[in-house]
PDB file of C-alpha atoms and ligand atoms in Angstrom:
ATOM      1  CA  MET A 342     -13.849   7.320 -26.505  1.00  0.00           C
ATOM      2  CA  SER A 343     -13.277   5.751 -23.083  1.00  0.00           C
ATOM      3  CA  GLU A 344     -15.800   3.018 -23.968  1.00  0.00           C
ATOM      4  CA  GLN A 345     -13.678   2.091 -26.988  1.00  0.00           C
ATOM      5  CA  ILE A 346     -10.557   2.027 -24.832  1.00  0.00           C
ATOM      6  CA  ILE A 347     -12.245  -0.247 -22.304  1.00  0.00           C
ATOM      7  CA  GLU A 348     -13.482  -2.584 -25.050  1.00  0.00           C
ATOM      8  CA  ARG A 349      -9.978  -2.827 -26.481  1.00  0.00           C
ATOM      9  CA  ILE A 350      -8.516  -3.450 -22.992  1.00  0.00           C
ATOM     10  CA  ASN A 351     -10.991  -6.290 -22.447  1.00  0.00           C
ATOM     11  CA  THR A 352     -10.140  -7.900 -25.784  1.00  0.00           C
ATOM     12  CA  LEU A 353      -6.399  -7.657 -25.159  1.00  0.00           C
ATOM     13  CA  LYS A 354      -6.788  -9.044 -21.652  1.00  0.00           C
ATOM     14  CA  LYS A 355      -8.282 -12.217 -23.126  1.00  0.00           C
ATOM     15  CA  GLU A 356      -5.774 -12.442 -25.971  1.00  0.00           C
ATOM     16  CA  LYS A 357      -2.755 -12.017 -23.712  1.00  0.00           C
ATOM     17  CA  ASP A 358      -4.081 -13.824 -20.632  1.00  0.00           C
ATOM     18  CA  ALA A 359      -3.724 -10.670 -18.551  1.00  0.00           C
ATOM     19  CA  VAL A 360      -5.230  -9.524 -15.265  1.00  0.00           C
ATOM     20  CA  ILE A 361      -5.509  -5.947 -13.993  1.00  0.00           C
ATOM     21  CA  LEU A 362      -4.671  -5.379 -10.322  1.00  0.00           C
ATOM     22  CA  VAL A 363      -5.541  -1.940  -8.970  1.00  0.00           C
ATOM     23  CA  HIS A 364      -4.625  -0.250  -5.697  1.00  0.00           C
ATOM     24  CA  ASN A 365      -7.306   1.616  -3.733  1.00  0.00           C
ATOM     25  CA  TYR A 366      -5.607   4.995  -4.417  1.00  0.00           C
ATOM     26  CA  GLN A 367      -5.770   4.812  -8.218  1.00  0.00           C
ATOM     27  CA  LEU A 368      -7.837   7.185 -10.389  1.00  0.00           C
ATOM     28  CA  SER A 369     -11.524   6.280 -10.540  1.00  0.00           C
ATOM     29  CA  GLU A 370     -11.258   5.434 -14.280  1.00  0.00           C
ATOM     30  CA  VAL A 371      -8.562   2.869 -13.405  1.00  0.00           C
ATOM     31  CA  GLN A 372     -10.481   1.478 -10.421  1.00  0.00           C
ATOM     32  CA  ASP A 373     -13.420   0.937 -12.779  1.00  0.00           C
ATOM     33  CA  ILE A 374     -11.469  -1.449 -15.050  1.00  0.00           C
ATOM     34  CA  ALA A 375      -9.941  -3.507 -12.200  1.00  0.00           C
ATOM     35  CA  ASP A 376     -10.196  -7.270 -12.070  1.00  0.00           C
ATOM     36  CA  TYR A 377      -9.064  -6.998  -8.448  1.00  0.00           C
ATOM     37  CA  LEU A 378      -8.946  -3.910  -6.255  1.00  0.00           C
ATOM     38  CA  GLY A 379      -7.171  -3.918  -2.936  1.00  0.00           C
ATOM     39  CA  ASP A 380      -4.449  -2.884  -0.526  1.00  0.00           C
ATOM     40  CA  SER A 381      -0.760  -3.711  -0.807  1.00  0.00           C
ATOM     41  CA  LEU A 382      -1.138  -7.072   0.904  1.00  0.00           C
ATOM     42  CA  ASP A 383      -4.206  -8.216  -1.086  1.00  0.00           C
ATOM     43  CA  LEU A 384      -2.625  -7.295  -4.392  1.00  0.00           C
ATOM     44  CA  SER A 385       0.736  -8.963  -3.722  1.00  0.00           C
ATOM     45  CA  THR A 386      -1.055 -12.110  -2.646  1.00  0.00           C
ATOM     46  CA  LYS A 387      -3.294 -12.022  -5.726  1.00  0.00           C
ATOM     47  CA  ALA A 388      -0.289 -11.544  -8.017  1.00  0.00           C
ATOM     48  CA  LYS A 389       1.178 -14.718  -6.527  1.00  0.00           C
ATOM     49  CA  GLU A 390      -1.994 -16.825  -6.598  1.00  0.00           C
ATOM     50  CA  LEU A 391      -3.434 -15.977 -10.013  1.00  0.00           C
ATOM     51  CA  SER A 392      -2.431 -18.132 -12.945  1.00  0.00           C
ATOM     52  CA  ASN A 393      -2.530 -15.367 -15.619  1.00  0.00           C
ATOM     53  CA  LYS A 394       0.639 -14.920 -17.671  1.00  0.00           C
ATOM     54  CA  VAL A 395       0.491 -11.105 -17.583  1.00  0.00           C
ATOM     55  CA  VAL A 396      -0.214  -8.813 -14.622  1.00  0.00           C
ATOM     56  CA  VAL A 397      -0.916  -5.121 -15.197  1.00  0.00           C
ATOM     57  CA  PHE A 398      -0.158  -3.573 -11.816  1.00  0.00           C
ATOM     58  CA  CYS A 399      -1.888  -0.223 -11.389  1.00  0.00           C
ATOM     59  CA  GLY A 400      -0.125   1.051  -8.321  1.00  0.00           C
ATOM     60  CA  VAL A 401       3.348   2.381  -7.626  1.00  0.00           C
ATOM     61  CA  HIS A 402       6.745   0.917  -8.493  1.00  0.00           C
ATOM     62  CA  PHE A 403       7.428  -1.062  -5.286  1.00  0.00           C
ATOM     63  CA  MET A 404       4.073  -2.841  -5.629  1.00  0.00           C
ATOM     64  CA  ALA A 405       4.863  -4.081  -9.140  1.00  0.00           C
ATOM     65  CA  GLU A 406       8.341  -5.074  -7.973  1.00  0.00           C
ATOM     66  CA  THR A 407       6.817  -7.085  -5.119  1.00  0.00           C
ATOM     67  CA  ALA A 408       4.580  -8.874  -7.621  1.00  0.00           C
ATOM     68  CA  TYR A 409       7.655  -9.749  -9.712  1.00  0.00           C
ATOM     69  CA  ILE A 410       9.587 -10.960  -6.643  1.00  0.00           C
ATOM     70  CA  LEU A 411       6.712 -13.357  -5.910  1.00  0.00           C
ATOM     71  CA  SER A 412       6.030 -14.399  -9.525  1.00  0.00           C
ATOM     72  CA  PRO A 413       9.092 -13.954 -11.765  1.00  0.00           C
ATOM     73  CA  GLN A 414       7.629 -16.275 -14.402  1.00  0.00           C
ATOM     74  CA  LYS A 415       4.876 -13.711 -15.094  1.00  0.00           C
ATOM     75  CA  VAL A 416       5.121 -10.551 -17.155  1.00  0.00           C
ATOM     76  CA  ILE A 417       4.597  -7.702 -14.661  1.00  0.00           C
ATOM     77  CA  LEU A 418       3.662  -4.367 -16.207  1.00  0.00           C
ATOM     78  CA  LEU A 419       3.470  -0.935 -14.562  1.00  0.00           C
ATOM     79  CA  PRO A 420       1.480   1.473 -16.771  1.00  0.00           C
ATOM     80  CA  ASP A 421       3.618   4.498 -15.806  1.00  0.00           C
ATOM     81  CA  LEU A 422       7.253   3.806 -14.938  1.00  0.00           C
ATOM     82  CA  GLU A 423       7.503   7.186 -13.223  1.00  0.00           C
ATOM     83  CA  SER A 424       5.016   6.199 -10.521  1.00  0.00           C
ATOM     84  CA  GLY A 425       7.458   5.811  -7.657  1.00  0.00           C
ATOM     85  CA  CYS A 426       6.876   6.103  -3.914  1.00  0.00           C
ATOM     86  CA  PRO A 427       8.704   8.933  -2.092  1.00  0.00           C
ATOM     87  CA  LEU A 428       8.470   7.006   1.190  1.00  0.00           C
ATOM     88  CA  ALA A 429      10.125   3.945  -0.392  1.00  0.00           C
ATOM     89  CA  ASN A 430      12.861   6.239  -1.730  1.00  0.00           C
ATOM     90  CA  MET A 431      13.692   7.492   1.776  1.00  0.00           C
ATOM     91  CA  ILE A 432      15.827   4.461   2.578  1.00  0.00           C
ATOM     92  CA  THR A 433      18.515   2.621   0.614  1.00  0.00           C
ATOM     93  CA  ARG A 434      20.124  -0.800   0.897  1.00  0.00           C
ATOM     94  CA  GLU A 435      23.260   0.881   2.311  1.00  0.00           C
ATOM     95  CA  ASP A 436      21.163   2.552   5.023  1.00  0.00           C
ATOM     96  CA  VAL A 437      19.831  -0.863   6.078  1.00  0.00           C
ATOM     97  CA  LEU A 438      23.351  -2.354   6.096  1.00  0.00           C
ATOM     98  CA  ASN A 439      24.528   0.533   8.313  1.00  0.00           C
ATOM     99  CA  LEU A 440      21.623   0.018  10.705  1.00  0.00           C
ATOM    100  CA  LYS A 441      22.463  -3.690  10.938  1.00  0.00           C
ATOM    101  CA  LYS A 442      26.106  -2.827  11.691  1.00  0.00           C
ATOM    102  CA  ARG A 443      25.051  -0.351  14.340  1.00  0.00           C
ATOM    103  CA  TYR A 444      22.489  -2.680  15.956  1.00  0.00           C
ATOM    104  CA  PRO A 445      23.758  -6.223  15.319  1.00  0.00           C
ATOM    105  CA  ASP A 446      21.405  -9.174  15.939  1.00  0.00           C
ATOM    106  CA  ILE A 447      18.268  -7.022  16.068  1.00  0.00           C
ATOM    107  CA  PRO A 448      15.637  -8.195  13.554  1.00  0.00           C
ATOM    108  CA  VAL A 449      14.802  -5.710  10.806  1.00  0.00           C
ATOM    109  CA  VAL A 450      11.184  -5.319   9.712  1.00  0.00           C
ATOM    110  CA  GLY A 451      10.660  -3.388   6.483  1.00  0.00           C
ATOM    111  CA  TYR A 452       7.389  -1.946   5.251  1.00  0.00           C
ATOM    112  CA  ILE A 453       6.319  -3.232   1.841  1.00  0.00           C
ATOM    113  CA  ASN A 454       6.812   0.398   0.683  1.00  0.00           C
ATOM    114  CA  THR A 455      10.536  -0.259   0.039  1.00  0.00           C
ATOM    115  CA  SER A 456      12.622  -1.127  -3.017  1.00  0.00           C
ATOM    116  CA  ALA A 457      13.556  -4.730  -3.831  1.00  0.00           C
ATOM    117  CA  GLU A 458      17.155  -3.881  -2.838  1.00  0.00           C
ATOM    118  CA  VAL A 459      16.034  -2.795   0.622  1.00  0.00           C
ATOM    119  CA  LYS A 460      13.824  -5.888   0.926  1.00  0.00           C
ATOM    120  CA  SER A 461      16.871  -8.032   0.123  1.00  0.00           C
ATOM    121  CA  GLU A 462      18.537  -6.909   3.394  1.00  0.00           C
ATOM    122  CA  ILE A 463      15.609  -6.988   5.833  1.00  0.00           C
ATOM    123  CA  ASP A 464      14.409  -9.999   7.845  1.00  0.00           C
ATOM    124  CA  TYR A 465      10.665  -9.544   7.562  1.00  0.00           C
ATOM    125  CA  CYS A 466       8.452  -7.569   5.236  1.00  0.00           C
ATOM    126  CA  CYS A 467       5.107  -6.181   6.499  1.00  0.00           C
ATOM    127  CA  THR A 468       2.199  -4.089   5.238  1.00  0.00           C
ATOM    128  CA  SER A 469      -0.054  -1.646   7.058  1.00  0.00           C
ATOM    129  CA  ALA A 470      -2.568  -4.501   7.388  1.00  0.00           C
ATOM    130  CA  ASN A 471      -0.230  -6.833   9.285  1.00  0.00           C
ATOM    131  CA  ALA A 472       2.615  -4.699  10.739  1.00  0.00           C
ATOM    132  CA  VAL A 473       1.388  -5.082  14.342  1.00  0.00           C
ATOM    133  CA  GLU A 474       0.963  -8.837  13.941  1.00  0.00           C
ATOM    134  CA  VAL A 475       4.370  -9.348  12.288  1.00  0.00           C
ATOM    135  CA  VAL A 476       6.245  -7.302  14.904  1.00  0.00           C
ATOM    136  CA  SER A 477       4.421  -8.798  17.877  1.00  0.00           C
ATOM    137  CA  LYS A 478       5.174 -12.352  16.724  1.00  0.00           C
ATOM    138  CA  ILE A 479       8.926 -11.821  16.293  1.00  0.00           C
ATOM    139  CA  PRO A 480      10.656 -13.300  19.350  1.00  0.00           C
ATOM    140  CA  SER A 481      12.714 -10.199  20.177  1.00  0.00           C
ATOM    141  CA  ASP A 482      11.907  -7.185  22.377  1.00  0.00           C
ATOM    142  CA  LYS A 483      13.923  -4.893  20.148  1.00  0.00           C
ATOM    143  CA  ILE A 484      13.059  -4.429  16.477  1.00  0.00           C
ATOM    144  CA  ILE A 485      14.423  -2.144  13.771  1.00  0.00           C
ATOM    145  CA  PHE A 486      11.491  -0.803  11.719  1.00  0.00           C
ATOM    146  CA  VAL A 487      11.978   0.946   8.368  1.00  0.00           C
ATOM    147  CA  PRO A 488      11.220   3.309   6.682  1.00  0.00           C
ATOM    148  CA  ASP A 489       7.956   4.867   7.953  1.00  0.00           C
ATOM    149  CA  LYS A 490       8.394   6.453  11.366  1.00  0.00           C
ATOM    150  CA  TYR A 491       4.668   6.943  11.937  1.00  0.00           C
ATOM    151  CA  LEU A 492       3.689   3.372  11.105  1.00  0.00           C
ATOM    152  CA  GLY A 493       6.678   2.293  13.236  1.00  0.00           C
ATOM    153  CA  SER A 494       5.496   4.460  16.155  1.00  0.00           C
ATOM    154  CA  TYR A 495       1.974   3.103  15.802  1.00  0.00           C
ATOM    155  CA  VAL A 496       3.367  -0.448  15.971  1.00  0.00           C
ATOM    156  CA  GLN A 497       5.427   0.526  19.011  1.00  0.00           C
ATOM    157  CA  ARG A 498       2.292   1.790  20.766  1.00  0.00           C
ATOM    158  CA  MET A 499       0.331  -1.343  19.887  1.00  0.00           C
ATOM    159  CA  THR A 500       2.995  -3.912  20.742  1.00  0.00           C
ATOM    160  CA  LYS A 501       5.020  -2.220  23.526  1.00  0.00           C
ATOM    161  CA  LYS A 502       8.174  -3.416  21.742  1.00  0.00           C
ATOM    162  CA  ASN A 503      11.284  -1.311  21.773  1.00  0.00           C
ATOM    163  CA  ILE A 504      11.395  -0.067  18.188  1.00  0.00           C
ATOM    164  CA  ILE A 505      14.354   1.572  16.495  1.00  0.00           C
ATOM    165  CA  LEU A 506      12.777   3.880  13.908  1.00  0.00           C
ATOM    166  CA  TRP A 507      13.960   5.246  10.583  1.00  0.00           C
ATOM    167  CA  HIS A 508      13.028   8.832   9.625  1.00  0.00           C
ATOM    168  CA  GLY A 509      10.866   8.094   6.559  1.00  0.00           C
ATOM    169  CA  TYR A 510       7.343   9.386   6.044  1.00  0.00           C
ATOM    170  CA  CYS A 511       4.653   9.599   3.361  1.00  0.00           C
ATOM    171  CA  PRO A 512       4.313  13.219   2.161  1.00  0.00           C
ATOM    172  CA  THR A 513       0.702  12.603   1.092  1.00  0.00           C
ATOM    173  CA  HIS A 514      -0.421  11.332   4.500  1.00  0.00           C
ATOM    174  CA  LEU A 515       1.281  14.290   6.187  1.00  0.00           C
ATOM    175  CA  LYS A 516      -1.080  16.619   4.297  1.00  0.00           C
ATOM    176  CA  ILE A 517      -3.739  15.358   6.696  1.00  0.00           C
ATOM    177  CA  ILE A 518      -3.706  17.549   9.790  1.00  0.00           C
ATOM    178  CA  LYS A 519      -5.381  17.300  13.169  1.00  0.00           C
ATOM    179  CA  GLU A 520      -7.074  20.738  12.938  1.00  0.00           C
ATOM    180  CA  ASP A 521      -8.953  19.768   9.742  1.00  0.00           C
ATOM    181  CA  ILE A 522     -10.219  16.583  11.336  1.00  0.00           C
ATOM    182  CA  ILE A 523     -11.382  18.445  14.437  1.00  0.00           C
ATOM    183  CA  LYS A 524     -13.301  20.936  12.238  1.00  0.00           C
ATOM    184  CA  LEU A 525     -14.918  18.111  10.244  1.00  0.00           C
ATOM    185  CA  LYS A 526     -15.833  16.347  13.456  1.00  0.00           C
ATOM    186  CA  GLN A 527     -17.621  19.536  14.630  1.00  0.00           C
ATOM    187  CA  GLN A 528     -19.469  19.682  11.309  1.00  0.00           C
ATOM    188  CA  TYR A 529     -20.398  15.970  11.430  1.00  0.00           C
ATOM    189  CA  PRO A 530     -20.606  15.127  15.131  1.00  0.00           C
ATOM    190  CA  GLN A 531     -22.067  11.655  14.491  1.00  0.00           C
ATOM    191  CA  SER A 532     -19.274  10.680  12.108  1.00  0.00           C
ATOM    192  CA  LYS A 533     -16.415   8.213  12.677  1.00  0.00           C
ATOM    193  CA  VAL A 534     -12.837   9.106  11.821  1.00  0.00           C
ATOM    194  CA  MET A 535     -10.674   6.445  10.141  1.00  0.00           C
ATOM    195  CA  VAL A 536      -6.996   7.223   9.574  1.00  0.00           C
ATOM    196  CA  HIS A 537      -4.105   5.338   7.994  1.00  0.00           C
ATOM    197  CA  PRO A 538      -1.148   4.511  10.298  1.00  0.00           C
ATOM    198  CA  GLU A 539       1.115   6.531   7.958  1.00  0.00           C
ATOM    199  CA  CYS A 540      -0.574   9.672   9.378  1.00  0.00           C
ATOM    200  CA  SER A 541       1.196  11.720  12.055  1.00  0.00           C
ATOM    201  CA  LEU A 542       0.733  10.640  15.661  1.00  0.00           C
ATOM    202  CA  GLU A 543      -1.371  13.701  16.508  1.00  0.00           C
ATOM    203  CA  VAL A 544      -3.726  12.756  13.679  1.00  0.00           C
ATOM    204  CA  GLN A 545      -3.787   9.154  14.923  1.00  0.00           C
ATOM    205  CA  ASP A 546      -4.698  10.533  18.371  1.00  0.00           C
ATOM    206  CA  VAL A 547      -7.958  12.121  17.129  1.00  0.00           C
ATOM    207  CA  ALA A 548      -9.096   9.060  15.133  1.00  0.00           C
ATOM    208  CA  ASP A 549     -11.734   6.508  16.065  1.00  0.00           C
ATOM    209  CA  VAL A 550      -9.757   3.827  14.281  1.00  0.00           C
ATOM    210  CA  ILE A 551      -6.237   3.534  12.802  1.00  0.00           C
ATOM    211  CA  VAL A 552      -6.202   1.066   9.916  1.00  0.00           C
ATOM    212  CA  GLY A 553      -4.814   0.405   6.426  1.00  0.00           C
ATOM    213  CA  THR A 554      -7.088   0.731   3.411  1.00  0.00           C
ATOM    214  CA  SER A 555      -8.636  -2.761   3.691  1.00  0.00           C
ATOM    215  CA  GLY A 556      -9.152  -2.161   7.381  1.00  0.00           C
ATOM    216  CA  MET A 557     -11.226   0.913   6.459  1.00  0.00           C
ATOM    217  CA  ILE A 558     -13.584  -1.227   4.358  1.00  0.00           C
ATOM    218  CA  ARG A 559     -13.888  -3.697   7.201  1.00  0.00           C
ATOM    219  CA  TYR A 560     -14.549  -0.898   9.713  1.00  0.00           C
ATOM    220  CA  VAL A 561     -17.424   0.528   7.634  1.00  0.00           C
ATOM    221  CA  ARG A 562     -18.917  -2.944   7.314  1.00  0.00           C
ATOM    222  CA  GLN A 563     -18.734  -3.373  11.091  1.00  0.00           C
ATOM    223  CA  ASN A 564     -20.339   0.053  11.736  1.00  0.00           C
ATOM    224  CA  LEU A 565     -23.260   0.094   9.334  1.00  0.00           C
ATOM    225  CA  GLU A 566     -25.311   2.287  11.706  1.00  0.00           C
ATOM    226  CA  VAL A 567     -22.874   5.168  11.043  1.00  0.00           C
ATOM    227  CA  GLU A 568     -23.778   7.440   8.109  1.00  0.00           C
ATOM    228  CA  THR A 569     -20.684   9.584   7.669  1.00  0.00           C
ATOM    229  CA  PHE A 570     -17.043   8.562   7.762  1.00  0.00           C
ATOM    230  CA  ILE A 571     -14.096  10.951   7.683  1.00  0.00           C
ATOM    231  CA  VAL A 572     -11.391   9.256   5.651  1.00  0.00           C
ATOM    232  CA  GLY A 573      -7.801  10.002   6.635  1.00  0.00           C
ATOM    233  CA  THR A 574      -5.842   8.601   3.738  1.00  0.00           C
ATOM    234  CA  GLU A 575      -5.222   9.242   0.028  1.00  0.00           C
ATOM    235  CA  ILE A 576      -8.487  10.524  -1.467  1.00  0.00           C
ATOM    236  CA  GLY A 577      -8.796   7.677  -4.022  1.00  0.00           C
ATOM    237  CA  MET A 578     -10.009   5.585  -1.094  1.00  0.00           C
ATOM    238  CA  CYS A 579     -13.218   7.648  -0.896  1.00  0.00           C
ATOM    239  CA  TYR A 580     -14.142   6.547  -4.443  1.00  0.00           C
ATOM    240  CA  ARG A 581     -13.525   2.901  -3.494  1.00  0.00           C
ATOM    241  CA  LEU A 582     -15.632   3.212  -0.336  1.00  0.00           C
ATOM    242  CA  LYS A 583     -18.478   5.066  -2.076  1.00  0.00           C
ATOM    243  CA  LYS A 584     -18.713   2.323  -4.719  1.00  0.00           C
ATOM    244  CA  LEU A 585     -18.937  -0.327  -2.018  1.00  0.00           C
ATOM    245  CA  PHE A 586     -21.298   1.626   0.245  1.00  0.00           C
ATOM    246  CA  PRO A 587     -23.241   4.068  -2.008  1.00  0.00           C
ATOM    247  CA  GLU A 588     -25.673   5.032   0.762  1.00  0.00           C
ATOM    248  CA  LYS A 589     -22.915   6.345   3.095  1.00  0.00           C
ATOM    249  CA  ASN A 590     -20.997   9.636   3.099  1.00  0.00           C
ATOM    250  CA  PHE A 591     -17.218   9.538   2.882  1.00  0.00           C
ATOM    251  CA  ILE A 592     -15.489  12.845   3.513  1.00  0.00           C
ATOM    252  CA  PRO A 593     -11.756  13.147   2.821  1.00  0.00           C
ATOM    253  CA  ALA A 594      -9.924  14.343   5.942  1.00  0.00           C
ATOM    254  CA  SER A 595      -7.962  16.570   3.553  1.00  0.00           C
ATOM    255  CA  GLU A 596      -8.647  17.451  -0.093  1.00  0.00           C
ATOM    256  CA  TYR A 597      -4.873  17.815  -0.421  1.00  0.00           C
ATOM    257  CA  ALA A 598      -4.134  14.174   0.358  1.00  0.00           C
ATOM    258  CA  VAL A 599      -3.570  13.283  -3.286  1.00  0.00           C
ATOM    259  CA  CYS A 600      -0.625  11.035  -4.174  1.00  0.00           C
ATOM    260  CA  PRO A 601       0.701  12.401  -7.490  1.00  0.00           C
ATOM    261  CA  ASN A 602       2.424   9.106  -8.260  1.00  0.00           C
ATOM    262  CA  MET A 603      -0.641   6.945  -7.755  1.00  0.00           C
ATOM    263  CA  LYS A 604      -2.511   9.228 -10.152  1.00  0.00           C
ATOM    264  CA  LYS A 605      -0.026   8.770 -13.009  1.00  0.00           C
ATOM    265  CA  ASN A 606      -1.618   5.561 -14.282  1.00  0.00           C
ATOM    266  CA  SER A 607      -4.560   6.024 -16.643  1.00  0.00           C
ATOM    267  CA  ILE A 608      -6.701   3.783 -18.842  1.00  0.00           C
ATOM    268  CA  ASP A 609      -4.779   5.019 -21.918  1.00  0.00           C
ATOM    269  CA  LYS A 610      -1.554   3.815 -20.330  1.00  0.00           C
ATOM    270  CA  VAL A 611      -3.152   0.496 -19.381  1.00  0.00           C
ATOM    271  CA  LEU A 612      -4.112   0.048 -23.025  1.00  0.00           C
ATOM    272  CA  TYR A 613      -0.576   0.887 -24.174  1.00  0.00           C
ATOM    273  CA  CYS A 614       0.780  -1.636 -21.668  1.00  0.00           C
ATOM    274  CA  LEU A 615      -1.418  -4.414 -22.981  1.00  0.00           C
ATOM    275  CA  GLU A 616      -0.712  -3.622 -26.627  1.00  0.00           C
ATOM    276  CA  ASN A 617       3.060  -3.532 -26.196  1.00  0.00           C
ATOM    277  CA  LEU A 618       3.665  -5.624 -23.053  1.00  0.00           C
ATOM    278  CA  GLU A 619       5.740  -2.699 -21.776  1.00  0.00           C
ATOM    279  CA  PRO A 620       6.944  -1.185 -19.445  1.00  0.00           C
ATOM    280  CA  LYS A 621       7.996  -4.419 -17.727  1.00  0.00           C
ATOM    281  CA  ILE A 622       9.179  -4.547 -14.135  1.00  0.00           C
ATOM    282  CA  THR A 623      11.930  -7.020 -13.261  1.00  0.00           C
ATOM    283  CA  VAL A 624      14.419  -7.470 -10.415  1.00  0.00           C
ATOM    284  CA  LYS A 625      17.935  -8.946 -10.619  1.00  0.00           C
ATOM    285  CA  GLU A 626      17.776 -12.606  -9.637  1.00  0.00           C
ATOM    286  CA  GLU A 627      20.254 -12.391  -6.735  1.00  0.00           C
ATOM    287  CA  ILE A 628      18.292  -9.488  -5.218  1.00  0.00           C
ATOM    288  CA  ARG A 629      14.942 -11.170  -5.908  1.00  0.00           C
ATOM    289  CA  ILE A 630      15.878 -14.359  -4.068  1.00  0.00           C
ATOM    290  CA  LYS A 631      16.945 -12.428  -0.961  1.00  0.00           C
ATOM    291  CA  ALA A 632      13.923 -10.098  -1.079  1.00  0.00           C
ATOM    292  CA  LEU A 633      11.606 -13.100  -1.481  1.00  0.00           C
ATOM    293  CA  ARG A 634      12.868 -14.493   1.827  1.00  0.00           C
ATOM    294  CA  ALA A 635      11.665 -11.381   3.704  1.00  0.00           C
ATOM    295  CA  ILE A 636       8.243 -11.546   2.020  1.00  0.00           C
ATOM    296  CA  GLU A 637       7.912 -15.275   2.705  1.00  0.00           C
ATOM    297  CA  ASN A 638       8.904 -14.658   6.336  1.00  0.00           C
ATOM    298  CA  MET A 639       5.947 -12.250   6.523  1.00  0.00           C
ATOM    299  CA  TYR A 640       3.531 -14.889   5.205  1.00  0.00           C
ATOM    300  CA  LYS A 641       5.010 -17.571   7.497  1.00  0.00           C
ATOM    301  CA  ILE A 642       4.912 -15.540  10.715  1.00  0.00           C
ATOM    302  CA  THR A 643       1.352 -14.332  10.140  1.00  0.00           C
ATOM    303  CA  LYS A 644       0.167 -17.938   9.659  1.00  0.00           C
ATOM    304  CA  GLN A 645       1.591 -19.020  13.048  1.00  0.00           C
TER     305      GLN A 645
HETATM  306  P1  LIG B 108      -2.403   0.000   2.139  1.00  0.00           P
HETATM  307  O1  LIG B 108      -1.599  -1.250   2.120  1.00  0.00           O
HETATM  308  O2  LIG B 108      -3.094   0.258   3.439  1.00  0.00           O
HETATM  309  O3  LIG B 108      -3.329   0.064   0.978  1.00  0.00           O
HETATM  310  O4  LIG B 108      -1.392   1.240   2.017  1.00  0.00           O
HETATM  311  C1  LIG B 108      -0.582   1.338   0.908  1.00  0.00           C
HETATM  312  C2  LIG B 108       0.175   2.584   0.865  1.00  0.00           C
HETATM  313  O5  LIG B 108       1.051   2.738   0.045  1.00  0.00           O
HETATM  314  C3  LIG B 108      -0.155   3.651   1.792  1.00  0.00           C
HETATM  315  O6  LIG B 108       0.516   4.816   1.432  1.00  0.00           O
END
């Protein structure tokens, strides 16, 4: 059955000039049909660079929105419209406007995990892969960082900037707790612990490295003598890592770190998307133009 679905997906991809972009947290069946797999930054950049007319974005809502902001001439499809991001929903455009009123003239950096409306009011966008670089290159000692307080605190530690935090967090990353990592470390004393900067600070404190999902791949590549890695992020990442490095062991820091939204996309829904060119993701033009500025500012400042 799934073979027939995959065959049909491949035929439709050619017919409709479509490409399938897949985030590292997606179900294994979706990762297996990806044209490109990656983190938030890789996938946004790919969506911009590729010439295909149709992009099937297997991730969560803000990711597909970001692809549309960068490439409004393309048809951007999200297989399950309900796949939102609770962290992105923890801040609104009005919240950002209030912060700007309260702290005038302080640059606002917003994580890519935000709605297009929020992006339209921030100065710079960033991802987990470049947050430290973006913040450290902004010529201001004070920065407002929204919405993830743990990523913001991590950036504060790494840059020594004075960071005004928002109180957002990722519920999935908070399922990862320090005690579980300590137990796993006792079980696998030779292992290395990699955790995402959306994890709590006490979890970050027991890690060997704090990196986004692409950073985890890079870290394994740089530490090929290590056999076992404890993976402190959404468990879909273990599937990605195991496919890249089949001879290594990847142990989830918590079996409970499952993002229910990321798991809503399936190959059936990808097929439906390609057959019907629905559900489409779009953004109002006046919001898109303003949100694009923040994303372009991210690309510009990281090239400096
Ligand atoms: P990455 O950009 O590191 O893949 O993280 C995306 C994300 O949504 C984490 O929750």
